[in-house]
CSV table of C-alpha atoms in Angstrom, one decimal:
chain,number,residue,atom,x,y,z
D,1,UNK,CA,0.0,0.0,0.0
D,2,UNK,CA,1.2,3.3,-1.1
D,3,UNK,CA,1.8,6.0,1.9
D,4,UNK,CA,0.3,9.4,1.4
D,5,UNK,CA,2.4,12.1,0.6
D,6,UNK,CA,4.0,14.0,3.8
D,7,UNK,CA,4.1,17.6,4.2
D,8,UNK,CA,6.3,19.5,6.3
D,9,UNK,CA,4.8,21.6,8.9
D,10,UNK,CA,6.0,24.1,7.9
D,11,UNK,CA,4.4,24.3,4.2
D,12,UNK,CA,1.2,23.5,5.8
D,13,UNK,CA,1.7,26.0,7.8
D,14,UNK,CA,2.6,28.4,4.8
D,15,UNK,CA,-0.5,27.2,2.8
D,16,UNK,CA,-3.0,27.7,5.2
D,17,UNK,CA,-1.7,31.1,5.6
D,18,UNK,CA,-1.9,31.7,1.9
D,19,UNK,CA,-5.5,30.6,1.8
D,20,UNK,CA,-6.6,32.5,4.5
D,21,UNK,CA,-5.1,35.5,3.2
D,22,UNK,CA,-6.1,35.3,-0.2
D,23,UNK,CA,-10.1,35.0,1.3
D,24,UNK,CA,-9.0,37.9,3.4
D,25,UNK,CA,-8.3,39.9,0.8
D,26,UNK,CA,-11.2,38.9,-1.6
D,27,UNK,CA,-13.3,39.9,1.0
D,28,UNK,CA,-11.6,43.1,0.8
D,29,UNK,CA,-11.6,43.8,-2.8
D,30,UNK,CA,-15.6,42.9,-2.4
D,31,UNK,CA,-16.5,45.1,0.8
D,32,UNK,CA,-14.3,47.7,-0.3
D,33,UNK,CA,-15.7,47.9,-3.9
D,34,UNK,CA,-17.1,51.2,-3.9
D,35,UNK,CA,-13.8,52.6,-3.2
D,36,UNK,CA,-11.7,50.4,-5.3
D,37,UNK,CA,-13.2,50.4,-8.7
D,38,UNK,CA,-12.4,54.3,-9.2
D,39,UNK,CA,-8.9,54.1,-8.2
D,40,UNK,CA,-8.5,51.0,-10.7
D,41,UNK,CA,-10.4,52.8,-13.7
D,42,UNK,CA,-8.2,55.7,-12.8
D,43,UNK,CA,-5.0,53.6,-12.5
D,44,UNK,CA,-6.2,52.1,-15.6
D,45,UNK,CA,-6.5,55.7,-17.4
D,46,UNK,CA,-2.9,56.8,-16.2
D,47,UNK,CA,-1.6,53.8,-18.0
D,48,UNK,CA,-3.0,54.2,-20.8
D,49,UNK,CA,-1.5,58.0,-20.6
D,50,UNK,CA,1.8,56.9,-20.0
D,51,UNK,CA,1.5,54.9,-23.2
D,52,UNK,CA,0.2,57.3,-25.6
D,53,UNK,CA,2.9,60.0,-24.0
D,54,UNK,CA,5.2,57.8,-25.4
D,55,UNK,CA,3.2,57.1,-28.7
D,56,UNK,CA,3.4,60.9,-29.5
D,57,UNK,CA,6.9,61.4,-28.1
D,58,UNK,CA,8.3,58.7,-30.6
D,59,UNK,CA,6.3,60.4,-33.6
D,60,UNK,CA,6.5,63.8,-33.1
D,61,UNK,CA,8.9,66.2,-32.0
D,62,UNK,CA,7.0,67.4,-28.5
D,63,UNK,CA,9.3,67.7,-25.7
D,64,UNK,CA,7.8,65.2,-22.9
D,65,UNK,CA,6.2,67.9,-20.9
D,66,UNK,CA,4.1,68.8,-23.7
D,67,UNK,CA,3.5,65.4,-24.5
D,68,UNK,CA,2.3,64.5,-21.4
D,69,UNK,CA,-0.1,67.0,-21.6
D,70,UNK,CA,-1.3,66.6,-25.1
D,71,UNK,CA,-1.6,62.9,-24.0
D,72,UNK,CA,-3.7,63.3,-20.6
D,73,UNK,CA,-5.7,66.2,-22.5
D,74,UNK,CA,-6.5,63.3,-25.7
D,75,UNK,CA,-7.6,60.6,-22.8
D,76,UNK,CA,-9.9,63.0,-20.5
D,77,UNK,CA,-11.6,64.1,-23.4
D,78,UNK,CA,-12.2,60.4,-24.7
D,79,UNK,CA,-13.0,59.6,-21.4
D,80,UNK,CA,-15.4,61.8,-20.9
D,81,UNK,CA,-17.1,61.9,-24.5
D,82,UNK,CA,-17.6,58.3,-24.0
D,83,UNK,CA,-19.3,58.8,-20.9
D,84,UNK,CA,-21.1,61.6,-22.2
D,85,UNK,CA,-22.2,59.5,-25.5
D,86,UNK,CA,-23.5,56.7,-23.4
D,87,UNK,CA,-25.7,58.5,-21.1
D,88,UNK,CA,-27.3,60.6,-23.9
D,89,UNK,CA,-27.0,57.9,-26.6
D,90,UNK,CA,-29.2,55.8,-24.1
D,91,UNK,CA,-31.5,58.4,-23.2
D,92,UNK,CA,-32.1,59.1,-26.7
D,93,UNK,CA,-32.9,55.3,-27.3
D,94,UNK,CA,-35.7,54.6,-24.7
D,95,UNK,CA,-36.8,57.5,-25.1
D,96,UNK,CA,-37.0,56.9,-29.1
D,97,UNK,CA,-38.5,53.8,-27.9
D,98,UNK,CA,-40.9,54.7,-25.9
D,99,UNK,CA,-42.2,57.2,-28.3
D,100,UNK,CA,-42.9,54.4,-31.0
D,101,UNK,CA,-44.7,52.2,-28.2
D,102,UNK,CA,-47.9,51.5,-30.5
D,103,UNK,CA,-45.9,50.2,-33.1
D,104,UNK,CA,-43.7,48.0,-30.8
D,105,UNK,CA,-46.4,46.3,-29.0
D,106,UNK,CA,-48.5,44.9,-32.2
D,107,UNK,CA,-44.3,43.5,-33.2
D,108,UNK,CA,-44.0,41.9,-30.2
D,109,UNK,CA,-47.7,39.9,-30.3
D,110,UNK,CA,-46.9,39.5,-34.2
D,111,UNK,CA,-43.4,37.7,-33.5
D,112,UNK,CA,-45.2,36.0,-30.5
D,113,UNK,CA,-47.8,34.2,-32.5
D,114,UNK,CA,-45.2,33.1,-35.1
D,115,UNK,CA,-43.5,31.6,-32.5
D,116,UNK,CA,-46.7,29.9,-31.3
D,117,UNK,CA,-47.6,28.9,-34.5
D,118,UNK,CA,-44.4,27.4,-34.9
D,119,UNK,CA,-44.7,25.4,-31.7
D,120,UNK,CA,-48.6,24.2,-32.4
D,121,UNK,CA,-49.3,26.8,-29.3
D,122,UNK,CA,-53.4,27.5,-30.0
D,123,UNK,CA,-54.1,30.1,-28.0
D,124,UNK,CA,-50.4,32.6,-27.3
D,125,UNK,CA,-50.0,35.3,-25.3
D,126,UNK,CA,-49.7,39.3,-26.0
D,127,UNK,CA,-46.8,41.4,-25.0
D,128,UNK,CA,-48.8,43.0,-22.7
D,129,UNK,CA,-49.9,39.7,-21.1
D,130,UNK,CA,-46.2,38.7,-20.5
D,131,UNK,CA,-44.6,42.0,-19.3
D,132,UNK,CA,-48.0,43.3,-17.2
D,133,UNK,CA,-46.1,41.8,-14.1
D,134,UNK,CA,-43.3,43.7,-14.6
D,135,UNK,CA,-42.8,46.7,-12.4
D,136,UNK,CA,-41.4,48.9,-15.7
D,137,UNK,CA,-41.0,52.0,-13.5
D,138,UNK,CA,-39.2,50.2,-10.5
D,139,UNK,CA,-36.8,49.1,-13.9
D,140,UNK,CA,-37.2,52.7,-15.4
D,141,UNK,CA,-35.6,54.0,-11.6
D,142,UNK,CA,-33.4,51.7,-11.2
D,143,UNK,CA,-31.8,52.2,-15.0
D,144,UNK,CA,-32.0,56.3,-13.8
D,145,UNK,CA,-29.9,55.3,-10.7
D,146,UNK,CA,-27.2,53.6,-12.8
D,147,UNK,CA,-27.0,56.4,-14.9
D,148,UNK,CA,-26.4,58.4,-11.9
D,149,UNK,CA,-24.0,56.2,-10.4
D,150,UNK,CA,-22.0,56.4,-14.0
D,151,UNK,CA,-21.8,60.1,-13.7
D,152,UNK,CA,-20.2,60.1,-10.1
D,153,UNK,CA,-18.3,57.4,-10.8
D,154,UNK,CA,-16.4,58.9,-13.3
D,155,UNK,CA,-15.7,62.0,-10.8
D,156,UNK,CA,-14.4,60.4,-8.7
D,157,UNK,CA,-12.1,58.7,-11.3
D,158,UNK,CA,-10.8,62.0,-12.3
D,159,UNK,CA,-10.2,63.1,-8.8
D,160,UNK,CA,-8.2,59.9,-8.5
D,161,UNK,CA,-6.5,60.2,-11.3
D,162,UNK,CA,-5.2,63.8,-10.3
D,163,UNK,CA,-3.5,62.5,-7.6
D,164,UNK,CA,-2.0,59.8,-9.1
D,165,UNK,CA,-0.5,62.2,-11.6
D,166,UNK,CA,0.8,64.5,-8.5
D,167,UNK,CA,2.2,61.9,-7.2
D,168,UNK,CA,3.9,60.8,-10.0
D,169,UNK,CA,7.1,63.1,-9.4
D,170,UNK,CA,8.6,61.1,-6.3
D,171,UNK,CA,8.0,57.9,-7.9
D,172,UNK,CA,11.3,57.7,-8.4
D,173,UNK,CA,12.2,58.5,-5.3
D,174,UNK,CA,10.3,55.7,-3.4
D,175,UNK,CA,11.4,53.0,-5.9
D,176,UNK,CA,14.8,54.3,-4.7
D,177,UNK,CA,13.5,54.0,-1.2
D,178,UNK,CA,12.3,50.4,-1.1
D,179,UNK,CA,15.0,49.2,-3.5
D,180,UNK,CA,18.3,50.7,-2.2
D,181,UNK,CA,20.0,47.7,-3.8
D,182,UNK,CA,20.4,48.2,-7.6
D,183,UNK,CA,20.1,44.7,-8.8
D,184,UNK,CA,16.9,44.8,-7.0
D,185,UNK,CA,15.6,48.0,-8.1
D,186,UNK,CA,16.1,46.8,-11.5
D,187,UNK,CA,14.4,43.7,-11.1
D,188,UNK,CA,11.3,46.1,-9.9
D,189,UNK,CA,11.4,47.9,-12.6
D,190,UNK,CA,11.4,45.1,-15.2
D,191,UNK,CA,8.1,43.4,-13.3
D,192,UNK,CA,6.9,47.2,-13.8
D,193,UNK,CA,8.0,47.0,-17.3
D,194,UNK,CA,6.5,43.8,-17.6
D,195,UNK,CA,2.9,44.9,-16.3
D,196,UNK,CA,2.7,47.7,-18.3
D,197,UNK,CA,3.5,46.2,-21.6
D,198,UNK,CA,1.3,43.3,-20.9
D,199,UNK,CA,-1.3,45.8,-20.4
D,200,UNK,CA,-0.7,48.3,-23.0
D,201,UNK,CA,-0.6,45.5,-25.4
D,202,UNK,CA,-4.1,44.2,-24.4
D,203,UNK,CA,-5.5,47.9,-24.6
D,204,UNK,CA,-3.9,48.2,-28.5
D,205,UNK,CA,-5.5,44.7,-29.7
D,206,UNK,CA,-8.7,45.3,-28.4
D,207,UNK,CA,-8.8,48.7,-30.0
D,208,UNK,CA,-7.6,48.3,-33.2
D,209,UNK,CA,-9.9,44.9,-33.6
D,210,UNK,CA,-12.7,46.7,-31.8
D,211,UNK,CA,-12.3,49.7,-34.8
D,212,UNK,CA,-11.8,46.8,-37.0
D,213,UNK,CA,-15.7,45.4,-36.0
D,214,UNK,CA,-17.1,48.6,-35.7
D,215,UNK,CA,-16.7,49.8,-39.3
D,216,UNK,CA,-17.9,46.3,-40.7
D,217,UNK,CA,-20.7,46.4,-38.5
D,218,UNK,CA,-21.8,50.0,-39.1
D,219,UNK,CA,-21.8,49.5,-42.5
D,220,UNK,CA,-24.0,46.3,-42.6
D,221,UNK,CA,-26.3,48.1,-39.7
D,222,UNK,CA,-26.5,50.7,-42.6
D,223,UNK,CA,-27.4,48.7,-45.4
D,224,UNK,CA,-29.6,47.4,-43.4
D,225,UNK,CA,-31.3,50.0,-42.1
D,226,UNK,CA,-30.7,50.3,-38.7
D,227,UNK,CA,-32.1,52.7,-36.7
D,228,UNK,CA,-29.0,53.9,-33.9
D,229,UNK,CA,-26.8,52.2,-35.7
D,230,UNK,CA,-24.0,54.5,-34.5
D,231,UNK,CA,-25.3,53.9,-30.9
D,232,UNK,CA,-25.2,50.5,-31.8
D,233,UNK,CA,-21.7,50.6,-33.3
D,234,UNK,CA,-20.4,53.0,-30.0
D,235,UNK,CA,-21.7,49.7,-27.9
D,236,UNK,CA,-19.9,47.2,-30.0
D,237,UNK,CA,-16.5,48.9,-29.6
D,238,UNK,CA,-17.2,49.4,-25.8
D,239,UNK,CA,-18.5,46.0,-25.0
D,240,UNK,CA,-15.8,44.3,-27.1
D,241,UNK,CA,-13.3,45.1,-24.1
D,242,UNK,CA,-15.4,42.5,-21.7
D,243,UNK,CA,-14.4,39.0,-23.1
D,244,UNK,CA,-17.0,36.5,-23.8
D,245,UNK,CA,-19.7,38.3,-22.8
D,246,UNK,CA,-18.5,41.1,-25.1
D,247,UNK,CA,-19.2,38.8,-28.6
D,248,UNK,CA,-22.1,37.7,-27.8
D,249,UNK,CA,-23.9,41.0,-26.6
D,250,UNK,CA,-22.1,42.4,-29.9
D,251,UNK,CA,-23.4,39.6,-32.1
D,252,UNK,CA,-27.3,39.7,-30.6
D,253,UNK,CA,-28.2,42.6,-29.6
D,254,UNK,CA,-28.5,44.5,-33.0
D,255,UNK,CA,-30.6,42.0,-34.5
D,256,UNK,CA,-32.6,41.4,-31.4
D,257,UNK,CA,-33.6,45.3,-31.9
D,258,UNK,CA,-34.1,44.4,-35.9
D,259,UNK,CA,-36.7,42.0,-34.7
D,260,UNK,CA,-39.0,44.7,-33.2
D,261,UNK,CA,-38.0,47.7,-35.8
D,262,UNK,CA,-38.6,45.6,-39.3
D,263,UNK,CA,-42.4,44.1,-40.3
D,264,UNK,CA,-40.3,41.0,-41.6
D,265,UNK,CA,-37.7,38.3,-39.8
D,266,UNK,CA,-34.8,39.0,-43.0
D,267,UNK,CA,-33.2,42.2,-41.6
D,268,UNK,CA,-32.5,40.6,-38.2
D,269,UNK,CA,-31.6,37.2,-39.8
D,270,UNK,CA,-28.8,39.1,-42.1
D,271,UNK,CA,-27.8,41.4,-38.7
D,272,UNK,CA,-27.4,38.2,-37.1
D,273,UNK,CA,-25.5,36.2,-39.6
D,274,UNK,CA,-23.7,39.2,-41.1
D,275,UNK,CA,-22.1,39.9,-37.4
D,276,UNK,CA,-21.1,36.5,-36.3
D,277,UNK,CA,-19.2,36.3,-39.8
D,278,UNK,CA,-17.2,39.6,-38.8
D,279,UNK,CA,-16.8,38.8,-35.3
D,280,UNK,CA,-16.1,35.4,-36.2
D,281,UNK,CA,-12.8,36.6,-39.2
D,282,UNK,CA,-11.9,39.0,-36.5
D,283,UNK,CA,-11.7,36.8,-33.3
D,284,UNK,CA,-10.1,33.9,-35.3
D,285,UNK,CA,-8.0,35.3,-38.0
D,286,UNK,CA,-6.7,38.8,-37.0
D,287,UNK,CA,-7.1,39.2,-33.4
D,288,UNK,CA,-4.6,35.8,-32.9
D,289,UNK,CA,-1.9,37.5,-35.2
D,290,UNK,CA,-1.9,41.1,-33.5
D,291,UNK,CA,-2.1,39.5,-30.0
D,292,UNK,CA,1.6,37.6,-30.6
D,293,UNK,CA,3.1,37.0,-26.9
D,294,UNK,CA,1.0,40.3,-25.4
D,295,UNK,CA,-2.0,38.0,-24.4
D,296,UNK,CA,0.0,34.9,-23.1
D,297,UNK,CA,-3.3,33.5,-20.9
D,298,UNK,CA,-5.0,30.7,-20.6
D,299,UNK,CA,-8.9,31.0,-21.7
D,300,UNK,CA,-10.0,29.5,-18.8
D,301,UNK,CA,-8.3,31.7,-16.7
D,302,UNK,CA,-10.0,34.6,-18.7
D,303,UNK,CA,-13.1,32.9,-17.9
D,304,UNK,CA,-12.6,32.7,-14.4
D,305,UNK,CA,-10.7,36.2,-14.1
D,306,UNK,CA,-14.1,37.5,-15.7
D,307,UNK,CA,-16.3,35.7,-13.2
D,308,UNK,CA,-14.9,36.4,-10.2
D,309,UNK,CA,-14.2,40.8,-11.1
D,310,UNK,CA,-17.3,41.0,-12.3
D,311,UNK,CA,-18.8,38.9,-9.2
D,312,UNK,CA,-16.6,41.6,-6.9
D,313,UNK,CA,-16.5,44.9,-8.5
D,314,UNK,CA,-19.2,44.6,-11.1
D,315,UNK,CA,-19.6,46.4,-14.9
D,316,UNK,CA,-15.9,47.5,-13.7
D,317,UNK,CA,-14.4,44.9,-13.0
D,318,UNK,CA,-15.7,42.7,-16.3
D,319,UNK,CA,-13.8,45.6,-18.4
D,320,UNK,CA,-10.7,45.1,-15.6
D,321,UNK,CA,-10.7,41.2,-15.6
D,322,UNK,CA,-8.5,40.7,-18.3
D,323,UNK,CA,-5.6,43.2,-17.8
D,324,UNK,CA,-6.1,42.2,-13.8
D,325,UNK,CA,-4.9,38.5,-14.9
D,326,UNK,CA,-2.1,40.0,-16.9
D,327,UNK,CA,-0.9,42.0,-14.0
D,328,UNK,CA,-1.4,38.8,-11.5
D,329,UNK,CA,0.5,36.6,-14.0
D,330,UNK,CA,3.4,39.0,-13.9
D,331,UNK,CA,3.5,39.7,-10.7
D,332,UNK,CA,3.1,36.1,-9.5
D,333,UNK,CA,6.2,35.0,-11.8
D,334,UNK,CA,8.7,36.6,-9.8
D,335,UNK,CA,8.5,34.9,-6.9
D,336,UNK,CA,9.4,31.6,-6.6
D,337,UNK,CA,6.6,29.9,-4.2
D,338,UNK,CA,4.0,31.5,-6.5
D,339,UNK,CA,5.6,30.8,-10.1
D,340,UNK,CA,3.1,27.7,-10.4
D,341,UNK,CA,0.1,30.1,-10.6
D,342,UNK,CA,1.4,32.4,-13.6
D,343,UNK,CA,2.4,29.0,-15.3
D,344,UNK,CA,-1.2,28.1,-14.9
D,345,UNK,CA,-2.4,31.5,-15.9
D,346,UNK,CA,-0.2,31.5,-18.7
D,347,UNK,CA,-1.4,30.4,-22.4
D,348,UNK,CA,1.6,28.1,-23.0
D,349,UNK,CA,3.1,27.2,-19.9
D,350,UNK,CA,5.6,30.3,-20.5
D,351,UNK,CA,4.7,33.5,-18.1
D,352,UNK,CA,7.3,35.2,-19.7
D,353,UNK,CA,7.2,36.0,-23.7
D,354,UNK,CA,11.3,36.6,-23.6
D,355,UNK,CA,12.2,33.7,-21.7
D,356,UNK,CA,11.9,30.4,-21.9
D,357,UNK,CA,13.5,29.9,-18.3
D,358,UNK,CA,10.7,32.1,-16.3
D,359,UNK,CA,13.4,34.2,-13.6
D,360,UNK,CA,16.6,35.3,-14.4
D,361,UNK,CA,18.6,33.0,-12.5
D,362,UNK,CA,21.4,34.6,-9.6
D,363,UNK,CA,24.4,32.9,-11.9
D,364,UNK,CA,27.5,33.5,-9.9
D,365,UNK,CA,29.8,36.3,-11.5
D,366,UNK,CA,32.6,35.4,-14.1
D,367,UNK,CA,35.9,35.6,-13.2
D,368,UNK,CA,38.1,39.1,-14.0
D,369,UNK,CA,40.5,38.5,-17.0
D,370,UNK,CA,42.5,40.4,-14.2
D,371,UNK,CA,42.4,37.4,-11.6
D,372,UNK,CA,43.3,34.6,-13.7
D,373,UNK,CA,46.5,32.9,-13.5
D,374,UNK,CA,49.1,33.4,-15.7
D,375,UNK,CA,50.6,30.1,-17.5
D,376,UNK,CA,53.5,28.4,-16.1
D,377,UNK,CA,56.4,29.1,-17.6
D,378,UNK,CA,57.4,26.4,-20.4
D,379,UNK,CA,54.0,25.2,-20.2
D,380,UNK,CA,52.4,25.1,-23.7
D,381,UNK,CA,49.7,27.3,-24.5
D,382,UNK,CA,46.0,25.8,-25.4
């Protein structure tokens, strides 16, 4: 009979510590929420200002004061149009909607009895059988409240993000303080380096795929004759930052909304098959070769990373799962007791896209040309 595997106390010890502090601190992130989600958007945001800083310093002639500024200046605006386009797009829509009610209703109980007709159903329901139990203003509130709760939210990620920018000027000098060692503060830096590529490289994929999308789809929503299609095409590109969910709310939603608009079923049907084609070329053939070594993860760990933010921290943390796991897969790497988890996390078993080895290893220094002993005299040289 084959004896069970002995731990050392010790690394019981260590593992029940680990547990108990990871729970610790998911409780944390969860209780906490409120708090947390501006100061990741806005952490978010100054990354992404780092990175286009750099974009315009390597293109243009800007010193890099001014290209700071021209670069937080290009991300508040976008910031804030987005915001600003979402909250009035939406308005615009229900209340579009709601304006057009007469001719919505006798859609729904038309599609309805198709369906029951389809099924042998004698006798189907109406729209306004079905929804009468729905409390439409409680829904109506509530959607007001989120609305609200976008517009503080993002002041409070701008008053964040100020401070993070104040505070960027003695970066350097607490690196300095908690590193004093050079060899270490180097190290820092390179997981720092690490991180932000990993991130900036998610942020240019999803962008330049998401424009990618977004001009197919606007053009079939067009053709079609799509009413918002522009709302609909500002949604796609937002949405296509939350994986999984992001495809499928892209891929639906439009011709679930072609369903109610059009007197037949062949503008949603196109919508429907004309936006998994794109989505499907994109996802499959394009996406893959931009991403290279920058997305390095696992899709179950994407999977699970989008679970368990947008269980915690919501909308926010869905849009935050992905470049979270990055981060954690980076992060975890460098240690040595934790390296398992970022090979898990990782795609290929590699956390690192430069080395094949995962941490430099501490190789002991060569010997000084200086220190070397001479030959022996007669002794024949190699």
């Amino acid at each position: 009979m084959k004896l069970p595997v002995a731990l050392p106390s010790d690394a019981v010890a260590r593992n029940a510590l680990v547990t108990l502090s990871v729970v610790a601190v998911g409780a944390a992130l969860f209780w906490l929420r409120d708090i947390l989600t501006p100061l990741a958007m806005a952490i978010f945001l100054m990354i992404m200002i780092d990175g286009v800083k750099r974009f315009i310093e390597e293109r243009t002639a800007l010193p890099s004061h001014w290209a700071g500024i021209a670069a937080l200046t290009l991300v508040i605006v976008v910031f804030l149009a987005a915001i600003a386009f979402i909250v009035n797009g939406a308005a615009g829509f229900f209340t579009d909607a709601s304006g057009v009610s007469s001719g919505i209703g006798p859609r729904i109980d038309a599609i309805i009895a198709d369906g029951a007709k389809l099924f042998g159903v004698a006798a189907p329901p109406t729209a306004q059988d079905l929804i009468g139990s729905i409390d439409l203003r409680g829904y109506l509130i509530g959607l007001a409240t989120q609305m609200q709760g976008v517009v503080s939210g993002s002041f409070f990620v701008l008053v964040y993000l100020g401070f993070l920018l104040a505070s960027q000027a003695g970066f350097r000098r607490k690196i300095i303080a908690m590193f004093p060692q050079r060899d270490q503060r180097n190290e820092a830096l390179e997981v720092f380096q690490r991180v932000r590529g990993g991130v900036e490289g998610y942020l240019w994929v999803q962008a330049v795929t998401g424009v990618i999308i977004c001009i197919a789809a606007w053009i079939l929503m067009r053709v079609v004759g799509l009413e918002h299609a522009e709302f609909w095409t500002f949604v796609i590109f937002v949405v296509g930052f939350i994986p999984v969910l992001g495809g499928a709310i892209a891929g639906l939603a439009p011709p679930l909304f072609a369903l109610v608009q059009f007197p037949t079923y062949w503008p949603a049907l196109i919508l429907l098959i004309g936006l998994q084609l794109i989505l499907f070329v994109v996802g499959n053939l394009i996406q893959p070769r931009m991403q290279g070594e920058n997305q390095n993860i696992d899709p179950v760990a994407v999977l699970l990373a989008l679970a368990l933010w947008g269980k915690m921290w919501g909308v926010v943390g869905m849009f935050l799962s992905t470049p979270l796991a990055v981060m954690a897969m980076a992060i975890l790497a460098e240690f040595k007791g934790s390296r398992w988890i970022a090979v898990l996390l990782s795609g290929d078993g590699k956390p690192y896209a430069d080395e094949d080895q995962g941490p430099k290893a501490h190789k002991p220094p060569a010997r000084r040309p200086d220190r070397v002993k001479p030959p022996r005299p007669g002794a024949s040289e190699p």
